[in-house]
mmCIF file of C-alpha atoms in Angstrom:
data_model
loop_
_atom_site.group_PDB
_atom_site.id
_atom_site.type_symbol
_atom_site.label_atom_id
_atom_site.label_comp_id
_atom_site.label_asym_id
_atom_site.label_seq_id
_atom_site.Cartn_x
_atom_site.Cartn_y
_atom_site.Cartn_z
ATOM 1 C CA UNK C 1 7.274 -4.823 -7.830
ATOM 2 C CA UNK C 2 6.442 -8.533 -8.915
ATOM 3 C CA UNK C 3 3.026 -9.886 -10.060
ATOM 4 C CA UNK C 4 0.731 -11.094 -7.338
ATOM 5 C CA UNK C 5 0.831 -14.600 -6.286
ATOM 6 C CA UNK C 6 -2.197 -16.570 -4.949
ATOM 7 C CA UNK C 7 -0.671 -19.771 -3.318
ATOM 8 C CA UNK C 8 -1.387 -19.308 0.643
ATOM 9 C CA UNK C 9 2.245 -20.649 1.374
ATOM 10 C CA UNK C 10 4.053 -17.820 -1.042
ATOM 11 C CA UNK C 11 4.053 -14.298 -0.462
ATOM 12 C CA UNK C 12 1.603 -12.515 -2.205
ATOM 13 C CA UNK C 13 4.412 -10.517 -4.028
ATOM 14 C CA UNK C 14 8.032 -8.551 -3.446
ATOM 15 C CA UNK C 15 9.864 -5.710 -4.291
ATOM 16 C CA UNK C 16 13.633 -5.889 -5.745
ATOM 17 C CA UNK C 17 15.891 -2.649 -5.151
ATOM 18 C CA UNK C 18 18.494 -2.153 -7.671
ATOM 19 C CA UNK C 19 21.906 -0.261 -7.189
ATOM 20 C CA UNK C 20 21.859 1.852 -10.442
ATOM 21 C CA UNK C 21 25.566 2.532 -10.300
ATOM 22 C CA UNK C 22 26.686 -0.841 -9.704
ATOM 23 C CA UNK C 23 23.994 -2.617 -11.785
ATOM 24 C CA UNK C 24 23.341 -5.095 -9.170
ATOM 25 C CA UNK C 25 20.358 -6.113 -7.163
ATOM 26 C CA UNK C 26 20.565 -4.233 -3.730
ATOM 27 C CA UNK C 27 17.999 -5.992 -1.773
ATOM 28 C CA UNK C 28 14.375 -7.722 -1.727
ATOM 29 C CA UNK C 29 11.417 -6.843 0.255
ATOM 30 C CA UNK C 30 9.097 -9.827 0.383
ATOM 31 C CA UNK C 31 5.445 -9.470 0.732
ATOM 32 C CA UNK C 32 3.142 -11.691 3.202
ATOM 33 C CA UNK C 33 0.625 -14.287 1.864
ATOM 34 C CA UNK C 34 -2.473 -12.157 0.571
ATOM 35 C CA UNK C 35 -0.804 -8.804 1.802
ATOM 36 C CA UNK C 36 0.338 -7.171 -1.590
ATOM 37 C CA UNK C 37 3.101 -4.752 -1.133
ATOM 38 C CA UNK C 38 3.180 -1.576 -3.434
ATOM 39 C CA UNK C 39 6.224 0.769 -3.734
ATOM 40 C CA UNK C 40 4.900 4.534 -3.112
ATOM 41 C CA UNK C 41 8.185 6.401 -3.415
ATOM 42 C CA UNK C 42 11.912 7.009 -1.899
ATOM 43 C CA UNK C 43 12.594 8.771 1.050
ATOM 44 C CA UNK C 44 16.458 9.635 1.133
ATOM 45 C CA UNK C 45 17.951 5.730 0.923
ATOM 46 C CA UNK C 46 14.612 4.329 1.912
ATOM 47 C CA UNK C 47 11.800 3.136 -0.073
ATOM 48 C CA UNK C 48 8.119 3.788 1.410
ATOM 49 C CA UNK C 49 6.016 0.861 0.731
ATOM 50 C CA UNK C 50 2.231 0.260 1.071
ATOM 51 C CA UNK C 51 1.053 -3.023 2.403
ATOM 52 C CA UNK C 52 -2.578 -4.202 1.900
ATOM 53 C CA UNK C 53 -4.619 -5.398 4.653
ATOM 54 C CA UNK C 54 -5.559 -9.019 4.845
ATOM 55 C CA UNK C 55 -8.316 -8.874 7.200
ATOM 56 C CA UNK C 56 -9.841 -6.682 10.097
ATOM 57 C CA UNK C 57 -7.207 -8.143 12.684
ATOM 58 C CA UNK C 58 -4.060 -7.041 10.210
ATOM 59 C CA UNK C 59 -4.215 -3.273 9.314
ATOM 60 C CA UNK C 60 -3.006 -2.010 6.385
ATOM 61 C CA UNK C 61 0.414 -0.240 6.634
ATOM 62 C CA UNK C 62 3.038 2.316 5.492
ATOM 63 C CA UNK C 63 6.463 1.110 6.201
ATOM 64 C CA UNK C 64 9.800 2.553 5.381
ATOM 65 C CA UNK C 65 12.607 -0.201 4.161
ATOM 66 C CA UNK C 66 16.267 0.103 3.858
ATOM 67 C CA UNK C 67 17.365 -2.111 1.005
ATOM 68 C CA UNK C 68 21.090 -1.920 2.452
ATOM 69 C CA UNK C 69 20.412 -2.748 6.006
ATOM 70 C CA UNK C 70 16.775 -4.830 5.220
ATOM 71 C CA UNK C 71 15.307 -2.835 8.094
ATOM 72 C CA UNK C 72 11.659 -2.395 7.886
ATOM 73 C CA UNK C 73 10.016 0.738 9.994
ATOM 74 C CA UNK C 74 6.463 0.745 10.321
ATOM 75 C CA UNK C 75 5.355 4.629 9.622
ATOM 76 C CA UNK C 76 1.270 4.144 9.825
ATOM 77 C CA UNK C 77 -1.266 1.468 10.788
ATOM 78 C CA UNK C 78 -4.712 1.864 9.399
ATOM 79 C CA UNK C 79 -8.091 0.142 8.210
ATOM 80 C CA UNK C 80 -9.543 1.396 4.993
ATOM 81 C CA UNK C 81 -13.392 1.096 4.936
ATOM 82 C CA UNK C 82 -14.306 -2.355 4.383
ATOM 83 C CA UNK C 83 -16.519 -1.652 1.176
ATOM 84 C CA UNK C 84 -13.858 0.228 -0.659
ATOM 85 C CA UNK C 85 -10.875 -1.579 1.113
ATOM 86 C CA UNK C 86 -10.072 -3.955 -2.259
ATOM 87 C CA UNK C 87 -10.488 -1.079 -5.046
ATOM 88 C CA UNK C 88 -8.508 1.379 -3.073
ATOM 89 C CA UNK C 89 -5.713 -1.239 -2.497
ATOM 90 C CA UNK C 90 -5.345 -1.709 -6.262
ATOM 91 C CA UNK C 91 -2.466 -0.065 -7.781
ATOM 92 C CA UNK C 92 -3.897 -0.651 -11.141
ATOM 93 C CA UNK C 93 -6.971 1.036 -10.179
ATOM 94 C CA UNK C 94 -5.939 3.780 -7.547
ATOM 95 C CA UNK C 95 -3.243 6.241 -7.295
ATOM 96 C CA UNK C 96 -1.629 5.655 -3.747
ATOM 97 C CA UNK C 97 0.538 8.649 -2.319
ATOM 98 C CA UNK C 98 2.265 9.289 1.005
ATOM 99 C CA UNK C 99 2.974 12.421 2.020
ATOM 100 C CA UNK C 100 3.848 14.097 5.298
ATOM 101 C CA UNK C 101 2.640 11.317 7.618
ATOM 102 C CA UNK C 102 -0.565 10.778 5.387
ATOM 103 C CA UNK C 103 -1.712 8.331 2.875
ATOM 104 C CA UNK C 104 -4.004 9.317 -0.015
ATOM 105 C CA UNK C 105 -6.074 6.989 -2.333
ATOM 106 C CA UNK C 106 -7.629 8.332 -5.314
ATOM 107 C CA UNK C 107 -9.402 6.054 -7.514
ATOM 108 C CA UNK C 108 -8.240 6.502 -11.501
ATOM 109 C CA UNK C 109 -11.908 6.271 -12.431
ATOM 110 C CA UNK C 110 -15.305 7.698 -10.814
ATOM 111 C CA UNK C 111 -18.335 5.755 -11.480
ATOM 112 C CA UNK C 112 -21.466 6.538 -9.967
ATOM 113 C CA UNK C 113 -24.265 4.219 -8.768
ATOM 114 C CA UNK C 114 -26.751 3.751 -11.508
ATOM 115 C CA UNK C 115 -29.465 2.503 -8.994
ATOM 116 C CA UNK C 116 -28.589 5.606 -6.650
ATOM 117 C CA UNK C 117 -27.418 8.243 -9.030
ATOM 118 C CA UNK C 118 -27.615 10.831 -6.003
ATOM 119 C CA UNK C 119 -25.365 9.092 -3.884
ATOM 120 C CA UNK C 120 -21.750 10.354 -3.438
ATOM 121 C CA UNK C 121 -18.856 9.008 -5.226
ATOM 122 C CA UNK C 122 -15.507 8.561 -3.496
ATOM 123 C CA UNK C 123 -13.107 10.649 -5.231
ATOM 124 C CA UNK C 124 -10.210 10.632 -2.500
ATOM 125 C CA UNK C 125 -9.588 9.187 0.909
ATOM 126 C CA UNK C 126 -6.986 10.542 3.016
ATOM 127 C CA UNK C 127 -5.564 8.809 6.281
ATOM 128 C CA UNK C 128 -3.185 10.125 8.967
ATOM 129 C CA UNK C 129 -2.296 10.578 12.330
ATOM 130 C CA UNK C 130 -4.015 12.625 14.756
ATOM 131 C CA UNK C 131 -0.563 14.046 15.800
ATOM 132 C CA UNK C 132 0.022 15.701 19.160
ATOM 133 C CA UNK C 133 -0.677 19.334 19.637
ATOM 134 C CA UNK C 134 2.093 21.053 21.846
#
């Protein structure tokens, strides 16, 4: 994963895949302006990637990307709570995990609000599909 860029004409960041056997670059997944991308884990030959939401019109996304074919497949589209979106989307402050159709966000540090010490503190947020019952 590259460093985040702030130029509106440039992608926010990108991910480069490497072929370990050959020692060469196998592909490059380019993010969008202001929509940081975070590698989550591999799934077979594909890489699962979290793409941050830019605004209320473009949802956050978990996609599968195959570096050999450069094919991107959306897995999950969602909105995070507006008050928590920035902190939850920051991979330096939050663990982001995707498992079995759900994405989980867990802040690495829990901090209470000193002005309201009895308010609950967000410790984990999970987002998934409702699924179909058969």
